[in-house]
Amino acid sequence: MADARDAPRESLSQSPYRHWLTGLGTEVGTFLAFGLFVSAVAALIVVLLQG
Amino acid sequence: MWIRLRIADLETIVHYTGIFVAGIGAVMVVPLATAVLAAEWAPAMDYLLGIGVALVVGLSMALVRPAQHRITHAHALMIAAFSWLACSLVAAVPLAFSPNYASYLDAVFDALSGLTTSGLTVVSDLDHMAYSHNMWRHLTHLIGGQGIIVAALSLAIGLRGGAFALYLAEARDEKVLPNVVNTARFIWFVTAVYVAAGTAVLFVLNLVRGMVLSRAGLQAFWMVIAAYDTGGFAPQSQNQLYYHSAIFEIVTVTLMMAGTLNFNLHAAVWRGNRKEIFRNIETRTLAFSILAISLIVSLGLAATQYYDAVPSVIRKGVYHVFSAHTGTGHQTLYPSQWAGDFGQLAFIGILLAMGLGGGMSSTGGGIKALRVGLLFKAISNNVREAISPRSALVQTRYHHIRDKVLTPELTVSVLIFFTLFVLSYVTGTIVGTGYGSPLMDAAFESVSASANVGLSTGITGPAMPTGLKLLYIVQMWIGRLEFIAVLALFGYVLTALRPSRTS
């Protein structure tokens, strides 16, 4: 195994990660939508049970 | 057969462990600066002493020069197991001088709980803890969540041959980038973005709610670290309940989910492959499991006396499913309410969520969603084989970053990890029951410790018997490193103690 310090480096700015902001937006949007969906299903269950 | 370690092997292990211990001392500069800025002079002395101990111990160990710098897989496992323990022992030094800890063992408990991002705590009078000690407790989440070895790799400090072996030994499954140093740096890049964004949002919320500037900023930073690193510590004894804010809960749940997402998945999405988040077996398993357990918990809460209204089902039920499943452990209940007011069905749902855990190569703990998904694939594969003609070749595929085939070797590996986690959960339950705790409470605490969650029914506290403290310390340590590194350490120690056979 080569020395960790000698390995070729892939700079973030060069970068396959130039989409990081849209990636972040996708993740946060997905998490919020999923949380809302789970909460809505839970609420529906309770309303149906008590209705 | 176990290979007996030689002096040269021990030199390698001691040398690299020393580097990590010294690194812990370097990070203690942050709570020291906090103490100076807040004019907390007694804690400032604690951190000066802590830095001194860490540097003297760490650099003395690092001065042991290994005969060869190449780190084998066996070395990496031993270094990972040993350095996590050694770093916890050193990180506990300044906490032990705080009046909030009754003994050095209690300080070690919290330091290890912080580094393993468990969040179980034996602190006393947390509401009056010095800013600097709170800063250190939460920083242990940040260091441990990303990984002590990942932290060192990202700076490439003193690590020569074998960096990838070390990376894997810290319970990571694969590199995100072709080079392990850049992989470590990417992990910190994702963390920095989420921590900065989350802190900004919670800081504004705290200000709006009337906190003074410094307190608003510090509490926002600490809660974000604890949520994103799926840790569970909080600066107030009421934990998340202290804030009484639905928006605060939404922000922290978003951070918990980001923290429990596999870093390989972050990399794919941040490279522009946005569909990966919907196709990946791990996110699909996690989503299905969170939804199914939320339904169980909702059904359970609907039948209770106190939490049967829709807002309560969401803020006490669904919130805790996310907190438990991601391995975070933030809670909006008093510990005593779990066993009483929460209802048995909902309680079992939370227990299940903790045990299953979050994503691989993330800050989360537990069995992990990828393994759970693969286990169900393996069961489906076996059923298909049973009903197919003998000559048919049954092959099961799954998607994790790319399309892959489920091999028998992978299935065995999944089953081994599943069994080890369940054994750990059961062992902790038996010992906890032996100490007089009710069965379900003991099971809850045991799963919480092994899966590095941090939710507590109240068993964990300063008055807990020493034996239980030691048990949960071992469970948190072994669970964070996913057994193999710690079991390898035990194996080598036992081999070393056995008299050697001479022919």
Coordinates of C-alpha atoms in Angstrom, one line a residue:
Chain A
M1 CA 0.0 0.0 0.0
A2 CA 1.4 3.4 -0.9
D3 CA 2.1 6.1 1.6
A4 CA -1.2 7.9 2.3
R5 CA 0.6 11.3 1.8
D6 CA 2.0 10.3 -1.6
A7 CA -1.3 9.2 -3.1
P8 CA -2.7 11.3 -6.0
R9 CA -5.2 13.8 -4.8
E10 CA -8.6 14.6 -6.3
S11 CA -9.4 18.2 -5.4
L12 CA -13.0 18.9 -4.5
S13 CA -12.9 22.1 -6.4
Q14 CA -11.8 20.3 -9.6
S15 CA -14.5 18.4 -9.1
P16 CA -16.9 15.7 -9.6
Y17 CA -18.6 17.4 -6.6
R18 CA -19.4 20.7 -8.3
H19 CA -23.0 19.6 -8.0
W20 CA -22.8 19.6 -4.2
L21 CA -25.3 22.4 -3.8
T22 CA -28.0 20.6 -5.9
G23 CA -27.0 17.4 -4.2
L24 CA -27.6 19.0 -0.8
G25 CA -30.9 20.4 -2.0
T26 CA -32.0 17.0 -3.3
E27 CA -31.1 15.3 0.0
V28 CA -32.7 17.9 2.3
G29 CA -35.9 18.1 0.1
T30 CA -36.1 14.3 0.1
F31 CA -35.7 14.1 3.9
L32 CA -38.4 16.8 4.5
A33 CA -40.8 15.2 2.0
F34 CA -40.3 11.8 3.5
G35 CA -40.8 13.1 7.1
L36 CA -44.0 14.8 6.0
F37 CA -45.2 11.7 4.3
V38 CA -44.6 9.4 7.3
S39 CA -46.2 12.0 9.6
A40 CA -49.3 12.2 7.3
V41 CA -49.6 8.4 7.2
A42 CA -49.3 8.2 11.0
A43 CA -51.9 11.0 11.4
L44 CA -54.3 9.2 9.0
I45 CA -54.0 6.0 11.0
V46 CA -54.9 7.7 14.2
V47 CA -57.8 9.6 12.7
L48 CA -59.2 6.4 11.2
L49 CA -58.8 4.5 14.4
Q50 CA -60.5 7.2 16.5
G51 CA -63.1 8.1 13.8
Chain B
M1 CA -5.3 -20.6 14.5
W2 CA -4.5 -17.2 16.0
I3 CA -1.1 -15.7 15.1
R4 CA 0.9 -14.7 18.1
L5 CA 1.9 -11.0 18.0
R6 CA 5.6 -10.2 18.0
I7 CA 7.3 -7.2 19.6
A8 CA 7.5 -5.6 16.1
D9 CA 3.7 -5.8 15.8
L10 CA 3.2 -4.3 19.2
E11 CA 5.6 -1.4 18.3
T12 CA 3.4 -0.7 15.2
I13 CA 0.2 -0.8 17.2
V14 CA 1.6 1.4 20.0
H15 CA 3.1 3.9 17.6
Y16 CA -0.1 4.6 15.6
T17 CA -2.3 4.6 18.7
G18 CA 0.0 7.2 20.2
I19 CA -0.6 9.4 17.1
F20 CA -4.4 9.3 17.6
V21 CA -4.1 9.9 21.3
A22 CA -1.9 13.0 20.7
G23 CA -4.5 14.1 18.1
I24 CA -7.2 14.1 20.8
G25 CA -5.0 16.4 22.9
A26 CA -4.7 18.8 19.9
V27 CA -8.5 19.0 19.6
M28 CA -8.8 19.9 23.3
V29 CA -7.5 23.3 22.3
V30 CA -11.1 24.1 21.2
P31 CA -12.7 23.6 24.7
L32 CA -9.6 25.4 26.2
A33 CA -10.3 28.4 24.0
T34 CA -14.0 28.2 25.0
A35 CA -13.1 28.2 28.6
V36 CA -10.8 31.3 28.2
L37 CA -13.5 33.2 26.2
A38 CA -16.1 32.4 28.8
A39 CA -13.8 33.2 31.7
E40 CA -14.1 29.6 33.1
W41 CA -10.7 29.5 34.7
A42 CA -11.0 26.2 36.6
P43 CA -12.2 24.3 33.5
A44 CA -9.4 26.0 31.5
M45 CA -6.9 24.4 33.9
D46 CA -8.6 21.0 33.4
Y47 CA -8.1 21.3 29.6
L48 CA -4.5 22.5 30.0
L49 CA -3.9 19.3 32.1
G50 CA -5.9 17.2 29.6
I51 CA -3.8 18.5 26.7
G52 CA -0.6 17.8 28.7
V53 CA -1.6 14.2 29.5
A54 CA -2.7 13.5 25.9
L55 CA 0.5 14.9 24.4
V56 CA 2.8 13.2 26.9
V57 CA 1.1 9.8 26.6
G58 CA 0.4 10.1 22.9
L59 CA 3.9 11.4 21.9
S60 CA 5.6 8.8 24.2
M61 CA 3.7 6.1 22.4
A62 CA 4.4 7.6 19.0
L63 CA 8.1 7.7 19.8
V64 CA 8.1 3.9 19.8
R65 CA 9.4 3.5 16.2
P66 CA 8.0 0.5 14.4
A67 CA 10.6 -1.6 12.6
Q68 CA 8.4 -1.4 9.5
H69 CA 5.7 1.2 8.6
R70 CA 3.5 -1.2 6.6
I71 CA 0.2 -1.7 8.5
T72 CA -1.3 -5.2 7.9
H73 CA -5.0 -5.9 8.2
A74 CA -4.4 -7.5 11.6
H75 CA -2.4 -4.4 12.8
A76 CA -5.3 -2.1 11.5
L77 CA -7.9 -4.0 13.5
M78 CA -5.8 -3.9 16.7
I79 CA -5.0 -0.2 16.2
A80 CA -8.7 0.6 15.7
A81 CA -9.8 -1.3 18.8
F82 CA -7.0 -0.1 21.0
S83 CA -7.0 3.6 19.9
W84 CA -10.8 4.1 20.4
L85 CA -10.3 2.9 24.0
A86 CA -7.1 4.8 24.6
C87 CA -8.6 8.0 23.1
S88 CA -11.7 7.7 25.4
L89 CA -9.4 7.2 28.4
V90 CA -7.5 10.4 27.5
A91 CA -10.6 12.4 26.5
A92 CA -12.1 11.7 29.9
V93 CA -9.3 13.4 31.8
P94 CA -10.6 17.0 31.7
L95 CA -14.2 15.8 32.3
A96 CA -13.1 13.9 35.4
F97 CA -12.1 17.2 37.0
S98 CA -15.5 18.6 36.4
P99 CA -17.9 18.6 39.4
N100 CA -20.5 17.1 37.0
Y101 CA -18.8 13.7 37.1
A102 CA -18.6 11.6 40.3
S103 CA -15.6 9.6 39.3
Y104 CA -13.1 9.0 36.5
L105 CA -15.1 6.0 35.4
D106 CA -18.2 8.2 34.9
A107 CA -16.0 10.6 32.8
V108 CA -14.7 7.7 30.7
F109 CA -18.4 6.5 30.2
D110 CA -19.4 9.9 28.8
A111 CA -16.2 10.3 26.7
L112 CA -16.6 6.9 25.1
S113 CA -20.4 7.5 24.7
G114 CA -19.5 10.7 22.9
L115 CA -16.8 9.3 20.7
T116 CA -19.0 6.3 19.7
T117 CA -21.9 8.8 19.1
S118 CA -24.0 6.8 21.6
G119 CA -25.3 9.6 23.7
L120 CA -26.0 7.7 26.9
T121 CA -24.8 9.8 29.8
V122 CA -24.0 9.6 33.5
V123 CA -23.5 13.4 34.0
S124 CA -24.9 15.1 37.0
D125 CA -26.4 18.6 37.1
L126 CA -26.0 19.1 33.3
D127 CA -28.0 22.4 33.3
H128 CA -25.1 24.0 35.2
M129 CA -22.2 22.5 33.3
A130 CA -19.4 24.9 32.1
Y131 CA -19.6 25.9 28.4
S132 CA -16.1 24.4 27.9
H133 CA -17.1 20.9 29.2
N134 CA -20.3 21.0 27.1
M135 CA -18.1 22.0 24.1
W136 CA -15.8 19.0 24.7
R137 CA -18.7 16.5 25.2
H138 CA -20.2 17.5 21.9
L139 CA -16.9 17.7 20.0
T140 CA -16.4 14.0 20.9
H141 CA -19.5 13.3 18.8
L142 CA -17.9 15.2 15.9
I143 CA -14.5 13.4 16.2
G144 CA -16.1 10.0 16.7
G145 CA -18.9 10.4 14.2
Q146 CA -16.6 10.9 11.3
G147 CA -14.1 8.5 12.9
I148 CA -10.9 9.0 14.8
I149 CA -8.9 7.3 12.0
V150 CA -10.8 9.2 9.3
A151 CA -9.9 12.5 11.1
A152 CA -6.2 11.5 11.1
L153 CA -6.4 10.3 7.5
S154 CA -8.0 13.6 6.3
L155 CA -4.9 15.4 7.6
A156 CA -2.6 12.5 6.5
I157 CA -0.8 12.8 9.8
G158 CA 1.9 10.2 10.4
L159 CA 0.0 7.5 8.5
R160 CA 2.2 5.7 6.0
G161 CA 1.5 2.3 4.4
G162 CA -1.8 0.7 5.2
A163 CA -4.1 3.7 5.3
F164 CA -6.9 1.8 3.6
A165 CA -6.6 -1.1 6.1
L166 CA -7.0 1.4 8.9
Y167 CA -10.0 3.0 7.2
L168 CA -11.8 -0.3 6.9
A169 CA -10.9 -1.4 10.5
E170 CA -13.0 1.6 11.7
A171 CA -16.2 -0.1 10.5
R172 CA -16.3 1.4 7.0
D173 CA -17.1 -0.7 4.0
E174 CA -15.6 1.0 1.0
K175 CA -13.9 4.1 -0.3
V176 CA -15.9 6.9 -1.7
L177 CA -13.1 8.2 -3.8
P178 CA -10.2 6.3 -5.4
N179 CA -7.8 7.5 -2.8
V180 CA -8.5 7.0 0.9
V181 CA -7.1 10.4 2.0
N182 CA -9.6 12.2 -0.3
T183 CA -12.3 9.9 0.9
A184 CA -11.7 11.1 4.4
R185 CA -11.6 14.7 3.2
F186 CA -14.9 14.2 1.4
I187 CA -16.5 12.9 4.6
W188 CA -15.4 16.1 6.4
F189 CA -16.6 18.3 3.5
V190 CA -20.1 16.8 3.7
T191 CA -20.0 17.2 7.5
A192 CA -18.9 20.9 7.3
V193 CA -21.7 21.8 4.9
Y194 CA -24.4 20.2 7.0
V195 CA -23.1 21.5 10.3
A196 CA -22.7 25.1 9.0
A197 CA -26.2 25.1 7.4
G198 CA -27.8 23.5 10.4
T199 CA -26.1 25.7 12.9
A200 CA -27.2 28.9 11.0
V201 CA -30.9 27.8 11.1
L202 CA -30.9 26.7 14.8
F203 CA -29.0 29.9 15.7
V204 CA -31.7 32.1 14.2
L205 CA -34.4 30.0 15.9
N206 CA -32.7 30.3 19.3
L207 CA -32.4 34.1 18.8
V208 CA -36.0 34.4 17.8
R209 CA -36.9 32.5 21.0
G210 CA -35.1 35.0 23.1
M211 CA -31.7 33.4 23.9
V212 CA -28.7 35.6 24.2
L213 CA -26.2 35.7 21.3
S214 CA -23.5 33.4 22.7
R215 CA -25.8 30.9 24.2
A216 CA -27.9 30.8 21.0
G217 CA -24.8 30.1 18.9
L218 CA -23.2 27.5 21.2
Q219 CA -26.5 25.5 21.8
A220 CA -27.2 25.6 18.0
F221 CA -23.8 24.3 17.2
W222 CA -23.9 21.5 19.9
M223 CA -27.4 20.3 19.0
V224 CA -26.5 20.3 15.3
I225 CA -23.3 18.2 15.9
A226 CA -25.3 15.8 18.2
A227 CA -28.1 15.4 15.6
Y228 CA -25.9 15.2 12.4
D229 CA -23.4 12.8 14.1
T230 CA -26.3 10.8 15.4
G231 CA -24.9 11.3 18.8
G232 CA -27.7 12.3 21.2
F233 CA -25.9 14.5 23.8
A234 CA -27.6 17.8 24.5
P235 CA -26.6 20.8 26.6
Q236 CA -29.7 20.6 28.7
S237 CA -30.9 17.8 31.0
Q238 CA -34.3 17.7 29.3
N239 CA -32.5 17.0 26.0
Q240 CA -34.6 18.0 22.9
L241 CA -37.7 18.5 25.1
Y242 CA -36.0 21.7 26.5
Y243 CA -36.7 23.5 23.2
H244 CA -40.4 22.7 23.0
S245 CA -40.3 23.6 19.3
A246 CA -41.7 21.7 16.3
I247 CA -39.4 23.6 13.9
F248 CA -36.4 22.6 16.0
E249 CA -37.5 19.0 15.8
I250 CA -38.0 19.2 12.0
V251 CA -34.5 20.6 11.5
T252 CA -32.8 18.1 13.8
V253 CA -34.7 15.1 12.2
T254 CA -33.4 16.3 8.8
L255 CA -29.8 16.4 10.2
M256 CA -30.3 12.9 11.7
M257 CA -31.3 11.5 8.3
A258 CA -28.3 13.2 6.6
G259 CA -26.0 11.8 9.3
T260 CA -27.3 8.3 8.9
L261 CA -27.0 8.3 5.1
N262 CA -24.1 6.3 3.7
F263 CA -21.2 8.6 2.7
N264 CA -21.0 6.7 -0.6
L265 CA -24.6 7.7 -1.2
H266 CA -23.8 11.4 -0.4
A267 CA -20.9 11.2 -2.9
A268 CA -23.2 9.8 -5.6
V269 CA -25.8 12.4 -5.1
W270 CA -23.3 15.2 -4.8
R271 CA -21.7 14.1 -8.1
G272 CA -25.0 14.7 -9.7
N273 CA -26.5 11.2 -9.6
R274 CA -29.7 12.3 -7.8
K275 CA -31.7 9.2 -8.7
E276 CA -29.3 7.1 -6.5
I277 CA -31.1 8.2 -3.4
F278 CA -34.3 6.6 -4.6
R279 CA -32.8 3.4 -6.2
N280 CA -30.3 2.4 -3.5
I281 CA -31.3 -0.7 -1.5
E282 CA -30.1 1.0 1.7
T283 CA -32.4 4.1 1.4
R284 CA -35.3 1.9 0.3
T285 CA -34.9 -0.4 3.3
L286 CA -34.5 2.5 5.6
A287 CA -37.6 4.3 4.2
F288 CA -39.7 1.1 4.4
S289 CA -38.5 0.3 7.9
I290 CA -39.1 3.8 9.2
L291 CA -42.6 3.9 7.7
A292 CA -43.5 0.4 9.0
I293 CA -42.3 1.1 12.5
S294 CA -44.0 4.5 12.6
L295 CA -47.2 2.7 11.9
I296 CA -46.6 0.3 14.7
V297 CA -45.7 3.2 17.1
S298 CA -48.8 5.2 15.9
L299 CA -51.1 2.2 16.5
G300 CA -49.5 1.8 20.0
L301 CA -49.8 5.4 20.9
A302 CA -53.4 5.8 19.7
A303 CA -54.3 3.3 22.4
T304 CA -52.6 5.2 25.2
Q305 CA -54.1 7.7 27.6
Y306 CA -51.6 10.5 27.1
Y307 CA -50.3 10.5 23.5
D308 CA -53.4 9.5 21.5
A309 CA -53.9 12.9 19.8
V310 CA -52.4 13.5 16.3
P311 CA -49.8 16.1 17.3
S312 CA -48.6 13.8 20.1
V313 CA -48.4 10.8 17.8
I314 CA -46.2 12.8 15.4
R315 CA -44.0 14.7 17.9
K316 CA -43.6 11.9 20.4
G317 CA -44.1 8.8 18.2
V318 CA -42.8 9.5 14.7
Y319 CA -40.0 11.8 16.1
H320 CA -38.6 9.0 18.3
V321 CA -38.8 6.5 15.4
F322 CA -36.5 8.8 13.4
S323 CA -34.3 9.4 16.4
A324 CA -34.0 5.7 17.2
H325 CA -33.6 4.4 13.7
T326 CA -30.9 6.9 12.7
G327 CA -29.1 6.0 16.0
T328 CA -29.3 9.5 17.4
G329 CA -31.0 9.3 20.7
H330 CA -32.4 12.8 21.1
Q331 CA -35.6 12.5 23.0
T332 CA -38.6 14.7 23.8
L333 CA -39.8 12.5 26.7
Y334 CA -38.6 12.1 30.3
P335 CA -36.8 8.7 30.7
S336 CA -39.5 7.5 33.1
Q337 CA -42.2 8.0 30.5
W338 CA -41.0 5.2 28.2
A339 CA -42.1 2.4 30.4
G340 CA -45.2 4.0 31.7
D341 CA -47.0 6.4 29.5
F342 CA -45.7 5.3 26.1
G343 CA -47.5 1.9 25.9
Q344 CA -46.0 -1.5 25.2
L345 CA -46.6 -1.7 21.4
A346 CA -45.0 1.7 20.8
F347 CA -42.1 0.8 23.1
I348 CA -41.4 -2.3 21.2
G349 CA -41.5 -0.3 17.9
I350 CA -38.8 2.0 19.3
L351 CA -36.7 -1.0 20.5
L352 CA -36.9 -2.4 17.0
A353 CA -35.9 0.9 15.3
M354 CA -32.9 1.1 17.6
G355 CA -31.8 -2.4 16.9
L356 CA -32.0 -2.2 13.1
G357 CA -30.1 1.1 12.9
G358 CA -29.0 3.5 10.2
G359 CA -26.8 3.4 7.1
M360 CA -23.4 1.7 6.6
S361 CA -20.4 4.0 6.4
S362 CA -22.3 6.7 8.2
T363 CA -22.3 8.0 11.7
G364 CA -25.2 5.7 12.6
G365 CA -25.0 2.4 14.5
G366 CA -27.0 -0.8 14.8
I367 CA -27.3 -3.7 12.4
K368 CA -27.5 -1.3 9.5
A369 CA -30.1 -0.9 6.8
L370 CA -27.9 -2.3 4.0
R371 CA -27.6 -5.6 5.9
V372 CA -31.3 -5.7 6.7
G373 CA -32.1 -5.2 3.1
L374 CA -29.6 -7.9 2.0
L375 CA -31.0 -10.3 4.6
F376 CA -34.5 -10.0 3.1
K377 CA -33.0 -10.4 -0.4
A378 CA -31.2 -13.6 0.8
I379 CA -34.5 -14.9 2.2
S380 CA -36.3 -14.2 -1.1
N381 CA -33.4 -15.9 -2.9
N382 CA -33.7 -19.0 -0.8
V383 CA -37.5 -19.2 -1.4
R384 CA -37.0 -18.8 -5.1
E385 CA -34.4 -21.5 -5.2
A386 CA -36.7 -23.8 -3.3
I387 CA -39.5 -23.4 -5.8
S388 CA -37.3 -23.4 -8.9
P389 CA -36.3 -26.5 -10.9
R390 CA -33.0 -28.0 -9.7
S391 CA -31.3 -27.1 -12.9
A392 CA -32.3 -23.4 -12.7
L393 CA -29.7 -20.8 -11.7
V394 CA -31.3 -18.4 -9.3
Q395 CA -29.4 -15.1 -8.9
T396 CA -30.5 -12.1 -6.8
R397 CA -29.3 -8.6 -7.7
Y398 CA -29.5 -5.4 -5.7
H399 CA -28.5 -1.8 -6.3
H400 CA -26.0 -0.1 -4.1
I401 CA -24.2 2.7 -6.0
R402 CA -24.1 0.2 -8.9
D403 CA -25.9 -3.1 -9.7
K404 CA -24.4 -6.0 -7.8
V405 CA -25.1 -9.7 -7.3
L406 CA -25.8 -11.1 -3.9
T407 CA -23.1 -13.7 -3.4
P408 CA -23.1 -16.6 -0.8
E409 CA -20.1 -15.0 0.9
L410 CA -21.9 -11.7 1.3
T411 CA -25.0 -13.5 2.7
V412 CA -22.8 -15.2 5.3
S413 CA -21.1 -11.9 6.2
V414 CA -24.6 -10.3 6.7
L415 CA -25.7 -13.2 8.9
I416 CA -22.6 -13.1 11.0
F417 CA -23.0 -9.3 11.8
F418 CA -26.7 -9.8 12.4
T419 CA -26.0 -12.6 14.9
L420 CA -23.3 -10.7 16.6
F421 CA -25.5 -7.6 17.1
V422 CA -28.4 -9.8 18.4
L423 CA -26.1 -11.7 20.8
S424 CA -24.8 -8.3 22.1
Y425 CA -28.4 -7.1 22.6
V426 CA -29.4 -10.3 24.4
T427 CA -26.3 -10.5 26.6
G428 CA -26.8 -6.9 27.8
T429 CA -30.4 -7.6 28.5
I430 CA -29.6 -10.6 30.6
V431 CA -26.9 -8.8 32.6
G432 CA -29.2 -5.7 33.0
T433 CA -32.0 -8.0 34.3
G434 CA -29.5 -9.6 36.6
Y435 CA -28.8 -6.2 38.2
G436 CA -32.5 -5.9 39.0
S437 CA -33.8 -3.8 36.1
P438 CA -37.2 -4.8 34.6
L439 CA -36.8 -7.0 31.5
M440 CA -38.1 -4.5 28.9
D441 CA -36.1 -1.6 30.4
A442 CA -32.9 -3.7 30.4
A443 CA -33.5 -4.7 26.8
F444 CA -34.1 -1.0 25.8
E445 CA -30.9 0.1 27.5
S446 CA -28.8 -2.8 26.1
V447 CA -30.0 -2.2 22.5
S448 CA -29.5 1.5 22.9
A449 CA -25.9 1.0 24.1
S450 CA -24.9 -1.7 21.5
A451 CA -26.5 0.2 18.6
N452 CA -25.0 3.5 19.8
V453 CA -28.3 5.2 20.0
G454 CA -28.6 6.8 23.5
L455 CA -32.3 6.7 24.3
S456 CA -32.7 5.7 27.9
T457 CA -35.4 4.5 30.2
G458 CA -33.5 6.0 33.1
I459 CA -31.3 3.0 34.0
T460 CA -28.2 4.9 32.8
G461 CA -27.3 7.5 35.3
P462 CA -24.6 8.4 37.9
A463 CA -26.1 6.0 40.5
M464 CA -26.0 3.0 38.1
P465 CA -23.9 0.1 39.5
T466 CA -20.3 0.0 38.4
G467 CA -20.8 -3.4 36.7
L468 CA -23.5 -1.9 34.4
K469 CA -21.4 1.1 33.6
L470 CA -18.6 -1.3 32.5
L471 CA -21.1 -3.4 30.5
Y472 CA -22.5 -0.5 28.6
I473 CA -18.9 0.9 28.0
V474 CA -18.0 -2.4 26.4
Q475 CA -21.3 -2.6 24.4
M476 CA -20.8 1.0 23.0
W477 CA -17.2 0.3 22.1
I478 CA -17.8 -3.1 20.5
G479 CA -20.9 -1.9 18.7
R480 CA -19.2 1.2 17.2
L481 CA -16.3 -0.9 15.8
E482 CA -18.8 -3.6 14.7
F483 CA -17.3 -6.4 16.8
I484 CA -14.5 -7.7 14.5
A485 CA -11.8 -5.3 15.6
V486 CA -12.6 -5.7 19.3
L487 CA -13.0 -9.5 19.1
A488 CA -9.6 -9.6 17.2
L489 CA -8.1 -7.7 20.1
F490 CA -9.5 -10.1 22.7
G491 CA -8.3 -13.0 20.5
Y492 CA -4.8 -11.7 20.3
V493 CA -4.6 -11.0 24.0
L494 CA -5.8 -14.4 24.9
T495 CA -3.3 -16.0 22.5
A496 CA -0.6 -13.9 24.1
L497 CA -1.5 -15.1 27.6
R498 CA -1.6 -18.8 26.6
P499 CA 1.8 -20.6 27.0
S500 CA 3.4 -21.2 23.6
R501 CA 3.8 -24.8 22.5
T502 CA 7.3 -25.8 21.9
S503 CA 8.2 -28.8 19.8

